[in-house]
CSV table of C-alpha atoms in Angstrom, one decimal:
chain,number,residue,atom,x,y,z
A,1,MET,CA,53.5,68.3,97.4
A,2,ALA,CA,54.2,67.1,100.9
A,3,SER,CA,57.1,64.9,99.6
A,4,LEU,CA,58.6,67.9,97.9
A,5,ILE,CA,58.5,69.9,101.1
A,6,GLY,CA,60.0,66.9,103.0
A,7,VAL,CA,62.9,66.6,100.5
A,8,GLY,CA,63.4,70.4,100.9
A,9,LEU,CA,63.6,70.1,104.6
A,10,TYR,CA,65.9,67.1,104.5
A,11,PHE,CA,68.3,68.9,102.3
A,12,LEU,CA,68.0,72.2,104.1
A,13,PRO,CA,71.6,72.1,105.4
A,14,SER,CA,72.8,71.6,101.8
A,15,LEU,CA,70.6,74.5,100.6
A,16,ILE,CA,72.0,76.8,103.3
A,17,ALA,CA,75.5,75.8,102.3
A,18,VAL,CA,74.8,76.6,98.7
A,19,ALA,CA,73.1,79.9,99.5
A,20,ARG,CA,76.0,81.0,101.7
A,21,ARG,CA,78.5,79.7,99.2
A,22,THR,CA,80.6,77.9,101.7
A,23,HIS,CA,83.9,76.3,100.7
A,24,ASN,CA,82.7,72.8,101.6
A,25,VAL,CA,79.3,72.5,99.9
A,26,THR,CA,80.1,69.1,98.5
A,27,GLY,CA,81.1,67.7,101.9
A,28,ILE,CA,78.0,69.1,103.5
A,29,PHE,CA,75.8,67.6,100.8
A,30,LEU,CA,77.4,64.2,101.0
A,31,PHE,CA,77.2,64.2,104.8
A,32,ASN,CA,73.6,65.2,104.6
A,33,LEU,CA,72.8,62.7,102.0
A,34,PHE,CA,74.3,59.7,103.8
A,35,LEU,CA,73.9,60.6,107.5
A,36,GLY,CA,71.0,63.1,107.5
A,37,TRP,CA,68.5,60.4,108.1
A,38,THR,CA,69.8,59.8,111.6
A,39,GLY,CA,68.7,63.2,112.9
A,40,VAL,CA,72.0,63.8,114.7
A,41,GLY,CA,73.7,63.8,111.3
A,42,TRP,CA,71.1,66.3,110.0
A,43,VAL,CA,71.8,68.7,113.0
A,44,ILE,CA,75.6,68.4,112.5
A,45,ALA,CA,75.2,69.1,108.7
A,46,LEU,CA,73.0,72.1,109.6
A,47,LEU,CA,75.6,73.5,112.1
A,48,VAL,CA,78.5,73.0,109.7
A,49,ALA,CA,76.5,74.8,106.9
A,50,ILE,CA,75.7,77.7,109.2
A,51,CYS,CA,79.2,78.0,110.9
A,52,SER,CA,81.3,77.5,107.8
A,53,SER,CA,82.9,80.6,106.4
A,54,PRO,CA,82.0,81.6,102.8
A,55,TRP,CA,84.4,80.7,100.0
A,56,TYR,CA,85.7,84.3,99.5
A,57,TYR,CA,87.1,84.4,103.1
A,58,TRP,CA,89.6,81.7,101.9
A,59,TYR,CA,90.7,83.8,98.9
A,60,TYR,CA,90.3,87.4,100.1
A,61,PRO,CA,90.7,89.1,103.4
A,62,PRO,CA,87.5,89.8,105.3
A,63,TYR,CA,88.2,93.6,105.1
A,64,ALA,CA,88.5,96.1,102.3
A,65,PRO,CA,92.0,97.1,101.4
A,66,GLY,CA,92.9,100.3,103.2
A,67,ALA,CA,90.3,99.8,105.8
A,68,CYS,CA,92.8,98.9,108.5
A,69,PRO,CA,94.6,101.6,110.3
A,70,PRO,CA,98.3,102.2,109.4
A,71,PRO,CA,100.9,100.3,111.4
A,72,GLY,CA,101.5,102.0,114.7
A,73,ALA,CA,98.3,104.0,114.7
A,74,TYR,CA,97.3,102.7,118.1
A,75,SER,CA,100.9,102.3,119.4
A,76,PRO,CA,102.4,104.6,122.1
A,77,PRO,CA,104.5,107.4,120.9
A,78,GLY,CA,108.0,106.3,119.9
A,79,ALA,CA,107.0,102.6,119.6
A,80,TYR,CA,106.7,102.8,115.8
A,81,SER,CA,109.3,104.0,113.4
A,82,PRO,CA,108.0,105.5,110.1
A,83,PRO,CA,108.9,103.9,106.9
A,84,GLY,CA,112.4,104.7,105.8
A,85,ALA,CA,113.7,105.3,109.3
A,86,TYR,CA,116.7,103.0,109.7
A,87,PRO,CA,117.8,101.9,112.2
A,88,PRO,CA,114.5,102.0,114.2
A,89,PRO,CA,114.8,104.1,117.4
A,90,ARG,CA,115.5,102.1,120.5
A,91,PRO,CA,113.0,102.4,123.4
A,92,TRP,CA,115.8,102.5,126.1
């Protein structure tokens, strides 16, 4: 039982990477497998597992479509030309 807990703690960075579905699970696992015994390698693998972005950030934007304000919503008046306005108005 104690050895199972020890193996679980040793591979904790890999388990975190799998649970967070990071894009580099294999790299974290291999780094943890070969360099985790040093202690420093285990801490590095843990930090990479925690700080890596999940895989879907690499394929989808981190916001829902339509969640961003339209272009020019926070611009001063006259700084943004509406779609179809050509040529855009000059600020001078």
